[in-house]
């Protein structure tokens, strides 16, 4: 280290923070060089003694002014103009207070450094996970629905697709353990074995089963079901032929004659 | 205008090599029309930022990863509600913040709060970089990140939103439903606290000539 380097390092030595290596190098030079050791002694004089004196007075009177100074440091560091007078007093305090002037330097540095932290690339890109989670089923289904519903009605395969959906609905209605209609196909089958086949063709059996299984309070369900199945049947007639049509006509019949009110409660629970 | 910062698309990914011809509103408009490529591009562009937010809130790499994914799923679901007259990034941050705060709340129910006020924090001893710090590039960045960790959640949050993500104080006040004056003075306290924390933690080598 030469004298020039010592001089440029002097400020750090006096105001810190300073690394042990740097400190050792500076002190070593001051120990071996008379002019630099004088410089160091001089540099330490004006900074320390008045501060100590003022601090002594402050300690016996108002206490250190740093607490008040600190409140304005962030604005001061960001070059926000403080109220008249405050600015000058704070600048004067900073000339003498290493803690506060160090904080100002740190605040300035942070203001420059912090925006860099706004972007942190994850070690493994999130992209694959995000795409897996955003593009599959629920969202994609909704997107598909809003995008294709208007055109799909005109598509050639639409009817059979709709028929498939309708079949699902029917499975749910009749197959669900909570559905009150669950018992109906079984009862119908029972009746088919005992009654004549001709009756089956005319859906008398189904209607009878419906009367037994469906209570009056299910009328509303039947009504809405009738409407939807009717329209489904109309759409699917060409594609799946008779099955849905038959079910639809059964619903039509069921609608024509409201289900009998005889003993509905005893049958529902079975 | 933080939205237009060049830094946005710089990163380690190949996206940074491509000319940046789309701004956010182009991408969003395409996303709304169901353009999956636009969504992918948007994720790439926002990834580093969203991950940074999650990391600063949660301060754990795995938690941040999960949270960042959740944030993107939420963004995707809500993309149709973006209004053209509102800054997009502020909107992203608002959603990110809400999700992180929720997650933080759930985490703090599971484990007692670990944030220690600066005054009571023990003197730092020799420390190894924690896993989340390895994502940060320079020693200085890691130091600042570590210092942020000594702040209270509230103070850290305001630094995150104002200094790191560079939102306006008005936007933050709106986001937190707090008066502007409160936010301003909280920001001042937080900056001061952070500067003190950095100076306490500063490794001695930092001051080398
Ligand atoms: Zn010398
Ligand atoms: Zn002071």
Short mmCIF file of C-alpha atoms in Angstrom, two decimals, chain B residues 19-200:
data_model
loop_
_atom_site.label_atom_id
_atom_site.label_comp_id
_atom_site.label_asym_id
_atom_site.label_seq_id
_atom_site.Cartn_x
_atom_site.Cartn_y
_atom_site.Cartn_z
CA UNK B 19 -37.73 -9.84 -30.06
CA UNK B 20 -40.15 -8.41 -27.57
CA UNK B 21 -42.93 -7.49 -29.97
CA UNK B 22 -45.89 -8.14 -27.68
CA UNK B 23 -46.76 -6.01 -24.73
CA UNK B 24 -48.94 -7.33 -21.94
CA UNK B 25 -52.19 -6.09 -23.40
CA UNK B 26 -51.54 -7.93 -26.67
CA UNK B 27 -50.84 -11.13 -24.81
CA UNK B 28 -53.87 -10.77 -22.59
CA UNK B 29 -56.13 -10.11 -25.54
CA UNK B 30 -54.81 -13.28 -27.19
CA UNK B 31 -55.19 -15.27 -23.99
CA UNK B 32 -58.82 -14.24 -23.82
CA UNK B 33 -59.31 -15.65 -27.28
CA UNK B 34 -57.95 -18.96 -26.05
CA UNK B 35 -54.45 -18.60 -27.47
CA UNK B 36 -52.41 -21.08 -25.46
CA UNK B 37 -49.14 -19.84 -26.88
CA UNK B 38 -49.89 -16.35 -25.64
CA UNK B 39 -50.58 -17.76 -22.19
CA UNK B 40 -47.30 -19.63 -22.27
CA UNK B 41 -45.46 -16.46 -23.27
CA UNK B 42 -47.18 -14.56 -20.50
CA UNK B 43 -46.17 -17.18 -17.93
CA UNK B 44 -42.58 -17.00 -19.13
CA UNK B 45 -42.56 -13.27 -18.86
CA UNK B 46 -44.08 -13.12 -15.41
CA UNK B 47 -42.43 -16.16 -13.91
CA UNK B 48 -39.42 -14.43 -12.37
CA UNK B 49 -41.51 -11.64 -10.98
CA UNK B 50 -44.24 -13.79 -9.51
CA UNK B 51 -41.69 -16.17 -8.02
CA UNK B 52 -39.84 -13.22 -6.51
CA UNK B 53 -43.01 -11.97 -4.85
CA UNK B 54 -43.78 -15.39 -3.44
CA UNK B 55 -40.21 -15.82 -2.27
CA UNK B 56 -40.17 -12.47 -0.52
CA UNK B 57 -43.41 -13.19 1.23
CA UNK B 58 -42.85 -16.81 2.15
CA UNK B 59 -39.06 -16.91 2.31
CA UNK B 60 -38.95 -20.57 1.48
CA UNK B 61 -38.12 -21.95 -1.93
CA UNK B 62 -40.64 -24.79 -1.97
CA UNK B 63 -43.45 -22.73 -0.50
CA UNK B 64 -42.68 -20.00 -3.00
CA UNK B 65 -42.84 -22.46 -5.86
CA UNK B 66 -46.20 -23.80 -4.81
CA UNK B 67 -47.53 -20.34 -4.20
CA UNK B 68 -46.26 -19.08 -7.56
CA UNK B 69 -48.10 -21.90 -9.29
CA UNK B 70 -51.29 -21.12 -7.42
CA UNK B 71 -50.88 -17.49 -8.40
CA UNK B 72 -50.63 -18.40 -12.08
CA UNK B 73 -53.70 -20.63 -11.89
CA UNK B 74 -55.62 -17.76 -10.30
CA UNK B 75 -54.32 -15.31 -12.90
CA UNK B 76 -55.46 -17.65 -15.64
CA UNK B 77 -58.92 -17.98 -14.19
CA UNK B 78 -59.27 -14.24 -13.73
CA UNK B 79 -57.64 -13.05 -16.91
CA UNK B 80 -60.99 -12.14 -18.39
CA UNK B 81 -61.55 -9.64 -15.57
CA UNK B 82 -58.45 -7.58 -16.38
CA UNK B 83 -59.40 -4.06 -17.27
CA UNK B 84 -57.39 -2.31 -19.94
CA UNK B 85 -57.34 0.99 -18.06
CA UNK B 86 -55.67 -0.52 -15.00
CA UNK B 87 -51.98 -1.33 -14.83
CA UNK B 88 -51.63 -5.04 -15.45
CA UNK B 89 -48.61 -5.62 -13.23
CA UNK B 90 -50.28 -3.98 -10.27
CA UNK B 91 -53.19 -6.32 -10.80
CA UNK B 92 -50.85 -9.31 -10.93
CA UNK B 93 -49.24 -8.18 -7.72
CA UNK B 94 -52.53 -7.68 -6.00
CA UNK B 95 -53.54 -11.25 -6.76
CA UNK B 96 -50.10 -12.50 -5.83
CA UNK B 97 -50.19 -10.64 -2.57
CA UNK B 98 -53.61 -11.97 -1.59
CA UNK B 99 -52.57 -15.53 -2.23
CA UNK B 100 -49.28 -15.15 -0.39
CA UNK B 101 -50.91 -13.51 2.59
CA UNK B 102 -53.48 -16.30 2.76
CA UNK B 103 -50.76 -18.92 2.56
CA UNK B 104 -48.70 -17.13 5.17
CA UNK B 105 -51.70 -17.08 7.46
CA UNK B 106 -52.21 -20.80 7.02
CA UNK B 107 -48.52 -21.44 7.63
CA UNK B 108 -48.44 -19.34 10.78
CA UNK B 109 -51.37 -21.30 12.16
CA UNK B 110 -49.32 -24.45 11.69
CA UNK B 111 -46.08 -23.04 13.12
CA UNK B 112 -45.72 -20.17 15.59
CA UNK B 113 -44.63 -16.85 14.16
CA UNK B 114 -40.90 -16.73 13.65
CA UNK B 115 -40.39 -13.13 12.69
CA UNK B 116 -38.34 -11.36 15.32
CA UNK B 117 -38.29 -7.59 15.67
CA UNK B 118 -34.89 -6.20 14.78
CA UNK B 119 -34.15 -4.95 18.28
CA UNK B 120 -34.53 -8.43 19.73
CA UNK B 121 -32.81 -10.28 16.94
CA UNK B 122 -29.69 -12.10 18.03
CA UNK B 123 -26.42 -10.98 16.55
CA UNK B 124 -25.86 -12.80 13.31
CA UNK B 125 -23.24 -15.48 13.51
CA UNK B 126 -21.35 -17.06 10.64
CA UNK B 127 -24.07 -18.00 8.22
CA UNK B 128 -24.32 -20.29 5.27
CA UNK B 129 -26.49 -19.15 2.39
CA UNK B 130 -29.94 -20.63 2.80
CA UNK B 131 -31.42 -22.51 -0.16
CA UNK B 132 -33.64 -19.67 -1.30
CA UNK B 133 -30.69 -17.35 -1.34
CA UNK B 134 -28.93 -19.44 -3.91
CA UNK B 135 -31.44 -18.13 -6.47
CA UNK B 136 -30.11 -14.65 -5.85
CA UNK B 137 -27.18 -13.70 -7.95
CA UNK B 138 -24.79 -11.51 -6.03
CA UNK B 139 -23.53 -11.47 -2.47
CA UNK B 140 -25.09 -8.07 -2.10
CA UNK B 141 -28.50 -9.36 -3.21
CA UNK B 142 -28.24 -12.20 -0.72
CA UNK B 143 -27.28 -9.79 2.03
CA UNK B 144 -30.28 -7.58 1.29
CA UNK B 145 -32.55 -10.60 1.11
CA UNK B 146 -31.27 -11.79 4.46
CA UNK B 147 -31.73 -8.34 5.99
CA UNK B 148 -35.31 -8.31 4.69
CA UNK B 149 -35.83 -11.49 6.65
CA UNK B 150 -35.18 -9.68 9.92
CA UNK B 151 -37.99 -7.21 9.24
CA UNK B 152 -41.52 -7.66 10.47
CA UNK B 153 -43.88 -9.05 7.85
CA UNK B 154 -45.59 -5.70 7.54
CA UNK B 155 -42.41 -3.78 6.95
CA UNK B 156 -41.06 -6.37 4.60
CA UNK B 157 -44.25 -6.25 2.60
CA UNK B 158 -44.11 -2.52 2.06
CA UNK B 159 -40.48 -2.75 0.92
CA UNK B 160 -41.46 -5.55 -1.40
CA UNK B 161 -44.29 -3.63 -2.97
CA UNK B 162 -42.75 -0.16 -3.06
CA UNK B 163 -39.01 -0.59 -3.49
CA UNK B 164 -38.76 -3.99 -5.09
CA UNK B 165 -41.85 -4.17 -7.26
CA UNK B 166 -41.98 -0.39 -7.59
CA UNK B 167 -45.68 0.10 -7.14
CA UNK B 168 -46.96 3.56 -6.37
CA UNK B 169 -47.84 4.36 -2.78
CA UNK B 170 -51.40 5.08 -3.88
CA UNK B 171 -51.66 1.61 -5.40
CA UNK B 172 -50.31 0.03 -2.24
CA UNK B 173 -52.68 2.02 -0.05
CA UNK B 174 -55.51 0.84 -2.26
CA UNK B 175 -54.28 -2.73 -2.14
CA UNK B 176 -54.07 -2.71 1.64
CA UNK B 177 -57.16 -0.56 2.15
CA UNK B 178 -55.14 1.80 4.33
CA UNK B 179 -54.82 5.59 4.28
CA UNK B 180 -51.99 6.94 2.13
CA UNK B 181 -50.41 8.70 5.12
CA UNK B 182 -50.22 5.47 7.07
CA UNK B 183 -48.60 3.71 4.17
CA UNK B 184 -46.12 6.51 3.66
CA UNK B 185 -44.95 6.53 7.25
CA UNK B 186 -44.83 2.76 7.37
CA UNK B 187 -42.65 2.86 4.26
CA UNK B 188 -40.28 5.33 5.96
CA UNK B 189 -39.98 3.15 9.05
CA UNK B 190 -39.45 0.06 6.96
CA UNK B 191 -36.69 1.61 4.85
CA UNK B 192 -34.89 2.80 7.95
CA UNK B 193 -35.23 -0.57 9.63
CA UNK B 194 -33.89 -2.28 6.53
CA UNK B 195 -30.90 0.05 6.26
CA UNK B 196 -30.07 -0.65 9.91
CA UNK B 197 -30.44 -4.37 9.39
CA UNK B 198 -28.14 -4.35 6.38
CA UNK B 199 -25.49 -2.45 8.30
CA UNK B 200 -25.68 -4.91 11.14
#
